[in-house]
Coordinates of C-alpha atoms and ligand atoms in Angstrom, one line a residue:
X1 CA 20.1 -28.6 -12.9
X2 CA 20.8 -25.1 -13.8
X3 CA 20.1 -22.2 -11.9
X4 CA 16.8 -20.7 -11.9
X5 CA 16.2 -17.0 -11.7
X6 CA 18.9 -15.5 -9.1
X7 CA 16.9 -11.7 -8.6
X8 CA 14.2 -13.8 -7.1
X9 CA 16.2 -16.6 -5.5
X10 CA 17.6 -14.1 -3.0
X11 CA 14.4 -13.4 -1.4
X12 CA 12.5 -15.6 1.4
X13 CA 8.9 -16.2 1.6
X14 CA 7.0 -12.5 2.0
X15 CA 7.1 -11.9 5.6
X16 CA 2.8 -11.3 5.3
X17 CA 2.5 -15.4 4.6
X18 CA 5.2 -15.9 6.5
X19 CA 3.6 -13.9 9.9
X20 CA -0.1 -15.2 8.5
X21 CA 0.8 -18.8 9.1
X22 CA 2.6 -18.1 11.8
X23 CA -0.6 -16.5 13.4
X24 CA -2.7 -19.5 12.2
X25 CA -0.5 -22.5 13.7
X26 CA -0.3 -20.6 17.6
X27 CA -4.3 -19.2 17.0
X28 CA -3.4 -15.6 17.4
X29 CA -4.9 -12.8 16.1
X30 CA -3.2 -12.1 12.8
X31 CA -2.7 -8.0 13.6
X32 CA 0.5 -9.0 11.0
X33 CA -1.0 -8.6 7.7
X34 CA -3.1 -6.2 6.0
X35 CA -6.5 -7.0 5.5
X36 CA -10.3 -6.2 7.1
X37 CA -11.6 -8.8 8.8
X38 CA -15.2 -7.7 7.7
X39 CA -16.1 -7.9 3.7
X40 CA -16.7 -4.6 2.0
X41 CA -20.9 -3.9 0.6
X42 CA -22.8 -6.7 -0.2
X43 CA -24.4 -4.9 -2.7
X44 CA -20.7 -4.6 -4.5
X45 CA -20.5 -8.6 -3.8
X46 CA -24.1 -9.3 -5.1
X47 CA -23.4 -8.1 -8.4
X48 CA -20.3 -9.4 -8.4
X49 CA -22.4 -12.7 -7.7
X50 CA -24.8 -11.7 -10.5
X51 CA -22.2 -11.2 -13.3
X52 CA -20.5 -14.8 -12.6
X53 CA -23.6 -16.3 -13.0
X54 CA -25.3 -13.8 -15.7
X55 CA -21.9 -13.0 -17.6
X56 CA -20.0 -12.2 -19.1
X57 CA -17.6 -14.6 -18.2
X58 CA -15.3 -14.7 -21.2
X59 CA -12.0 -12.5 -22.1
X60 CA -13.2 -8.8 -21.3
X61 CA -11.0 -6.1 -23.3
X62 CA -7.5 -6.0 -22.6
X63 CA -7.6 -2.3 -21.5
X64 CA -10.6 -3.3 -19.1
X65 CA -14.5 -3.4 -19.3
X66 CA -16.2 0.0 -20.3
X67 CA -18.5 0.0 -16.9
X68 CA -14.8 0.1 -14.5
X69 CA -12.7 2.2 -17.1
X70 CA -16.1 4.5 -17.0
X71 CA -15.9 4.8 -13.3
X72 CA -12.5 4.9 -12.6
X73 CA -12.3 7.7 -15.0
X74 CA -15.3 9.6 -13.1
X75 CA -13.3 8.6 -9.8
X76 CA -10.5 10.2 -10.9
X77 CA -12.4 13.5 -12.1
X78 CA -14.4 13.4 -8.7
X79 CA -12.1 13.0 -6.3
X80 CA -9.4 14.9 -7.4
X81 CA -10.7 17.5 -10.3
X82 CA -8.3 14.5 -13.0
X83 CA -9.6 14.6 -16.2
X84 CA -8.7 11.4 -18.3
X85 CA -10.2 9.6 -21.2
X86 CA -11.2 6.2 -20.1
X87 CA -10.9 4.4 -23.3
X88 CA -7.0 5.2 -23.7
X89 CA -5.6 6.5 -20.1
X90 CA -7.3 3.5 -17.8
X91 CA -6.1 -0.1 -18.1
X92 CA -7.3 -2.6 -15.3
X93 CA -5.1 -4.4 -13.6
X94 CA -5.3 -7.9 -11.6
X95 CA -4.4 -6.1 -8.4
X96 CA -2.3 -3.4 -7.8
X97 CA 0.9 -5.8 -7.6
X98 CA 0.0 -6.2 -11.0
X99 CA 0.0 -2.5 -12.3
X100 CA 3.0 -2.5 -10.2
X101 CA 4.6 -5.0 -12.0
X102 CA 3.6 -3.6 -15.3
X103 CA 4.6 -0.1 -14.9
X104 CA 8.5 -1.2 -14.0
X105 CA 8.4 -4.0 -17.0
X106 CA 7.4 -1.0 -19.1
X107 CA 9.0 2.4 -18.1
X108 CA 12.5 1.0 -17.4
X109 CA 15.5 -0.4 -18.8
X110 CA 18.3 -3.1 -17.0
X111 CA 20.5 -0.5 -15.4
X112 CA 18.0 2.4 -15.1
X113 CA 18.3 3.7 -11.4
X114 CA 14.8 3.9 -9.6
X115 CA 14.5 6.0 -6.3
X116 CA 12.6 4.1 -3.5
X117 CA 11.1 5.3 -0.2
X118 CA 12.4 3.2 3.0
X119 CA 10.3 1.7 4.7
X120 CA 9.5 0.2 1.5
X121 CA 6.1 -2.8 0.4
X122 CA 7.3 -5.6 0.0
X123 CA 7.6 -6.5 -3.4
X124 CA 8.6 -3.3 -4.7
X125 CA 12.3 -4.0 -4.4
X126 CA 11.9 -7.2 -6.0
X127 CA 10.1 -6.5 -8.9
X128 CA 12.8 -3.0 -9.8
X129 CA 14.8 -5.6 -9.2
X130 CA 13.7 -8.3 -11.7
X131 CA 13.1 -5.9 -14.3
X132 CA 16.7 -4.7 -13.8
X133 CA 16.3 -1.5 -12.5
X134 CA 18.9 -0.4 -10.0
X135 CA 17.5 1.0 -6.3
X136 CA 18.9 4.3 -5.0
X137 CA 17.1 4.3 -1.6
X138 CA 15.9 7.3 1.0
X139 CA 15.2 6.5 4.2
X140 CA 12.7 8.0 6.2
X141 CA 12.6 7.0 10.1
X142 CA 9.9 6.6 12.6
X143 CA 8.5 8.5 14.4
X144 CA 7.5 11.1 12.2
X145 CA 8.9 9.7 8.5
X146 CA 9.9 13.3 7.5
X147 CA 11.9 13.5 4.2
X148 CA 15.5 14.6 4.0
X149 CA 16.5 17.0 1.3
X150 CA 20.2 15.3 2.3
X151 CA 19.2 11.9 1.3
X152 CA 17.1 12.8 -1.4
X153 CA 20.3 14.6 -3.1
X154 CA 22.1 11.5 -2.5
X155 CA 19.7 9.2 -4.1
X156 CA 18.7 11.1 -7.1
X157 CA 21.0 11.9 -10.4
X158 CA 21.0 11.4 -14.3
X159 CA 20.8 8.1 -14.2
X160 CA 17.6 7.8 -12.2
X161 CA 14.8 7.0 -14.5
X162 CA 11.9 6.9 -11.9
X163 CA 10.6 7.2 -8.7
X164 CA 8.4 4.7 -7.0
X165 CA 6.4 6.8 -4.4
X166 CA 3.6 4.8 -2.0
X167 CA 1.0 7.5 -0.3
X168 CA -0.8 7.3 2.0
X169 CA 2.1 4.8 2.6
X170 CA 2.4 1.4 4.2
X171 CA 3.9 0.4 6.6
X172 CA 4.5 4.3 7.7
X173 CA 1.0 5.5 7.5
X174 CA 2.5 8.6 6.6
X175 CA 0.3 10.9 3.7
X176 CA 2.4 13.1 2.0
X177 CA 1.7 16.6 2.6
X178 CA 1.3 19.0 -0.2
X179 CA 5.2 20.3 0.4
X180 CA 6.4 17.1 0.4
X181 CA 4.8 16.4 -3.0
X182 CA 6.4 19.6 -5.1
X183 CA 9.4 18.6 -2.9
X184 CA 9.6 15.4 -4.7
X185 CA 8.0 16.4 -8.0
X186 CA 10.9 19.4 -8.3
X187 CA 13.3 16.3 -7.9
X188 CA 11.5 14.3 -10.6
X189 CA 11.5 17.3 -12.9
X190 CA 14.7 18.4 -12.7
X191 CA 16.4 15.1 -13.9
X192 CA 13.8 14.1 -16.0
X193 CA 12.1 11.0 -14.6
X194 CA 9.0 9.3 -14.1
X195 CA 6.6 9.0 -11.6
X196 CA 4.5 5.6 -10.4
X197 CA 2.6 6.5 -7.7
X198 CA 1.0 3.6 -5.3
X199 CA -2.4 5.2 -4.2
X200 CA -3.7 2.2 -3.3
X201 CA -5.0 3.5 0.3
X202 CA -6.2 6.7 -1.2
X203 CA -9.5 6.7 0.4
X204 CA -7.9 6.0 4.1
X205 CA -6.6 9.7 5.2
X206 CA -7.7 10.7 9.1
X207 CA -8.9 14.1 10.4
X208 CA -7.1 17.0 8.3
X209 CA -4.8 14.5 6.2
X210 CA -5.8 14.7 2.7
X211 CA -4.8 12.2 -0.5
X212 CA -3.1 14.5 -3.1
X213 CA -1.9 12.2 -5.5
X214 CA 1.5 13.6 -7.4
X215 CA 0.2 13.9 -11.0
X216 CA -2.3 16.9 -9.8
X217 CA 1.0 18.8 -9.3
X218 CA 2.3 21.2 -11.8
X219 CA 4.3 19.9 -14.4
X220 CA 3.4 16.1 -13.3
X221 CA 0.9 14.9 -15.5
X222 CA 2.8 13.5 -18.1
X223 CA 5.2 12.2 -15.9
X224 CA 3.4 10.6 -13.7
X225 CA 0.5 7.2 -13.2
X226 CA -1.4 6.9 -10.2
X227 CA -2.4 3.1 -9.4
X228 CA -5.4 2.4 -6.7
X229 CA -6.9 -0.8 -5.8
X230 CA -10.9 -1.7 -5.2
X231 CA -8.9 -4.7 -2.4
X232 CA -8.5 -1.7 0.0
X233 CA -11.0 1.2 -1.1
X234 CA -13.7 -1.5 -0.5
X235 CA -12.2 -4.4 1.8
X236 CA -12.0 -7.2 -0.6
X237 CA -8.6 -7.5 -0.6
X238 CA -9.1 -10.9 -2.3
X239 CA -10.6 -9.8 -5.4
X240 CA -7.2 -8.5 -6.7
X241 CA -8.9 -5.7 -8.9
X242 CA -6.6 -2.7 -9.7
X243 CA -6.4 0.1 -12.1
X244 CA -3.5 2.5 -13.2
X245 CA -4.6 6.3 -14.5
X246 CA -1.9 8.2 -16.6
X247 CA -1.6 10.3 -19.8
X248 CA -2.6 8.4 -22.8
X249 CA 1.3 7.9 -24.0
X250 CA 2.6 6.3 -20.8
X251 CA -0.6 3.9 -20.3
X252 CA 0.1 3.3 -24.0
X253 CA 3.6 1.5 -23.0
X254 CA 2.3 0.0 -20.2
X255 CA -0.3 -1.4 -22.0
X256 CA 2.4 -3.5 -23.8
X257 CA 3.5 -5.3 -20.1
X258 CA -0.1 -5.7 -19.1
X259 CA -1.2 -7.4 -22.1
X260 CA 2.1 -10.3 -21.7
X261 CA 1.4 -10.6 -17.8
X262 CA -2.3 -11.2 -17.5
X263 CA -4.0 -9.2 -20.6
X264 CA -7.5 -9.3 -18.5
X265 CA -8.9 -9.6 -14.6
X266 CA -12.5 -11.3 -14.3
X267 CA -15.2 -8.9 -15.8
X268 CA -18.0 -9.8 -13.4
X269 CA -15.4 -8.1 -10.5
X270 CA -14.3 -5.5 -12.8
X271 CA -18.5 -4.5 -12.9
X272 CA -19.0 -5.0 -9.4
X273 CA -16.3 -2.5 -8.5
X274 CA -17.3 -0.4 -11.3
X275 CA -20.9 0.0 -9.1
X276 CA -19.0 0.2 -5.7
X277 CA -16.6 3.3 -7.5
X278 CA -20.1 5.2 -8.0
X279 CA -20.9 4.7 -4.3
X280 CA -21.9 8.5 -2.7
X281 CA -20.4 10.1 -0.5
X282 CA -21.7 8.6 2.7
X283 CA -20.1 5.2 1.9
X284 CA -16.5 6.8 1.3
X285 CA -16.7 9.1 4.4
X286 CA -17.7 5.9 6.4
X287 CA -15.0 4.2 5.4
X288 CA -12.6 6.7 6.6
X289 CA -14.4 7.3 9.8
X290 CA -14.6 3.6 11.0
X291 CA -10.6 3.1 10.2
X292 CA -10.0 6.7 12.2
X293 CA -12.3 5.3 14.8
X294 CA -10.2 1.9 15.3
X295 CA -7.4 3.3 14.3
X296 CA -8.1 6.1 17.0
X297 CA -9.6 3.2 19.7
X298 CA -6.3 1.0 19.1
X299 CA -3.7 3.5 19.3
X300 CA -5.1 4.9 22.7
X301 CA -5.3 1.5 24.4
X302 CA -1.2 0.7 22.8
X303 CA -0.3 4.1 24.6
X304 CA -2.3 3.1 27.6
X305 CA -0.1 -0.6 28.2
X306 CA 2.9 2.2 27.6
X307 CA 3.9 1.9 24.0
X308 CA 4.7 5.3 22.1
X309 CA 3.5 5.1 18.6
X310 CA 4.6 6.9 15.3
X311 CA 2.3 9.0 13.5
X312 CA -0.2 7.3 11.6
X313 CA -2.3 9.7 8.8
X314 CA -3.9 7.3 6.8
X315 CA -3.9 3.3 5.9
X316 CA -4.8 1.3 8.1
X317 CA -1.4 0.4 10.0
X318 CA 0.0 1.8 13.1
X319 CA 3.6 1.5 14.5
X320 CA 5.0 1.0 17.9
X321 CA 8.3 1.7 19.7
X322 CA 8.9 -1.7 21.6
X323 CA 11.7 0.3 23.5
X324 CA 9.3 2.5 24.5
X325 CA 8.1 0.1 27.3
X326 CA 11.5 -1.6 28.3
X327 CA 11.6 -4.5 25.5
X328 CA 15.5 -4.9 24.8
X329 CA 15.6 -7.3 21.7
X330 CA 14.9 -6.9 18.1
X331 CA 11.2 -6.1 16.6
X332 CA 12.0 -9.6 14.9
X333 CA 12.1 -11.4 18.3
X334 CA 9.3 -9.2 20.0
X335 CA 7.2 -10.9 17.2
X336 CA 8.1 -13.6 17.5
X337 CA 7.9 -13.7 21.1
X338 CA 4.0 -12.1 21.3
X339 CA 2.8 -14.3 18.6
X340 CA 4.0 -17.0 20.8
X341 CA 3.3 -16.0 24.2
X342 CA 0.5 -13.1 23.9
X343 CA -1.3 -14.6 21.2
X344 CA -0.8 -11.7 19.1
X345 CA 0.9 -11.3 16.0
X346 CA 2.6 -8.0 14.9
X347 CA 5.0 -7.4 12.3
X348 CA 8.9 -6.2 11.9
X349 CA 9.2 -2.9 10.9
X350 CA 12.7 -4.2 10.0
X351 CA 11.0 -6.0 7.4
X352 CA 9.9 -3.1 4.8
X353 CA 14.0 -1.3 5.1
X354 CA 16.6 -3.2 2.6
X355 CA 19.1 -0.9 3.6
X356 CA 21.7 -1.8 6.2
X357 CA 21.3 -0.8 9.7
X358 CA 17.4 -0.2 9.6
X359 CA 15.3 0.5 12.1
X360 CA 14.8 -2.5 14.5
X361 CA 12.9 -1.5 17.3
X362 CA 9.4 -0.9 15.7
X363 CA 6.8 -3.0 15.0
X364 CA 3.4 -2.8 12.7
X365 CA 0.0 -3.4 14.1
X366 CA -2.9 -3.9 11.3
X367 CA -6.1 -2.7 12.7
X368 CA -8.5 -2.5 9.9
X369 CA -10.4 -5.1 12.8
X370 CA -13.5 -5.7 14.4
X371 CA -13.3 -3.7 17.8
X372 CA -13.6 -7.0 19.6
X373 CA -10.9 -8.3 18.4
X374 CA -9.1 -5.4 18.7
X375 CA -10.2 -5.4 22.3
X376 CA -9.0 -8.9 22.4
X377 CA -5.5 -8.0 21.4
X378 CA -5.5 -5.7 23.5
X379 CA -6.2 -7.3 26.2
X380 CA -3.2 -10.0 25.6
X381 CA -0.9 -7.7 25.2
X382 CA -1.6 -6.0 28.5
X383 CA -1.2 -8.7 30.6
X384 CA 1.6 -10.4 28.6
X385 CA 3.5 -7.1 29.2
X386 CA 1.7 -5.4 32.7
X387 CA 0.5 -8.5 34.1
X388 CA -2.5 -7.8 36.7
X389 CA -1.3 -4.9 37.5
Ligands
LIG401 N1 -1.2 -5.3 1.6 C1 -0.9 -5.7 3.1 C2 -0.3 -5.2 4.0 O1 1.0 -5.0 3.7 C3 -0.7 -7.3 2.6 C4 -0.5 -7.8 1.3 C5 0.4 -8.9 1.0 O2 0.3 -9.9 1.9 N2 0.5 -9.6 0.0 O3 0.0 -5.9 5.0

């Protein structure tokens, strides 16, 4: 048989699928793959159900239903003061993953360099490579995930076509500050590159941390697109409804990829998401408050067991240093051990690094779970590591 695609052939099954399967087999509490254990707003789900029964159920417009494009345009303005045209500056996609793929397919040519910040979300590297891009990594290290100018200097060059940025960032929980974003914007402009910003956790930030879209920085509007996902904002990760916002020219180019990838997304889901996006401030504040309460609870409980935790200002992930409790193996061994012996699943942070010599003593816990679930997970970890004392 002839060889199938060699780029994708190099990758195994995604860590999310592997660990969720293991969690199920071991009846472990799954704090690995990131998904909430309570579904998002009932009225949004009811709206989708009504749409499925009453229609429309045929192909919606390729750029997305008018309802959702209007709602995305409105939320850009409402939350960040970004003014966009719903008809030309927005594409609705089947999840942020499709959006990322469309952007990479449309904006880079084989041989172009793409700057990626490590640790990175799992689909970034395969999608960049499949589009023919050459990855240039900028590594961030726990526990503070600081951006190093030296590493940026080494990654950016005249060959840079695109920066792929994720803020708030999975798996770190980092929310890039205005200063850090300005630094990145300076590099992007200096090398005349594009920026694709994965902002799926835009509404999940804590304390004083605020999400700032890179496209709002001076000079970035024409070279940046931002990606959102209803999966995160409405705790409906199975829906896979995403949206890309950018200037008319870039959106036009990206639409060329979208039209040949999925073309459209179920209209009932789109219109329900449109309804959801228009929810009042209370909904968005509650989302932040409830996620922050879960982070505080889980972080404190990990700290009480003896784990030191890395900074976490956004997303629903927190990273714990396994050496801080005297564990001497790798993060992969740690995850195997706790899943089989303690009944708790987490993810090894090394799975999110692509370069050699990656950090291998941090594990990522997903904390968007009911309090009783988090409490049981903590009790299991406590008993496993500290026995009965
Ligand atoms: N984004 C989720 C995570 O980081 C998982 C998504 C997926 O399973 N592909 O855990």
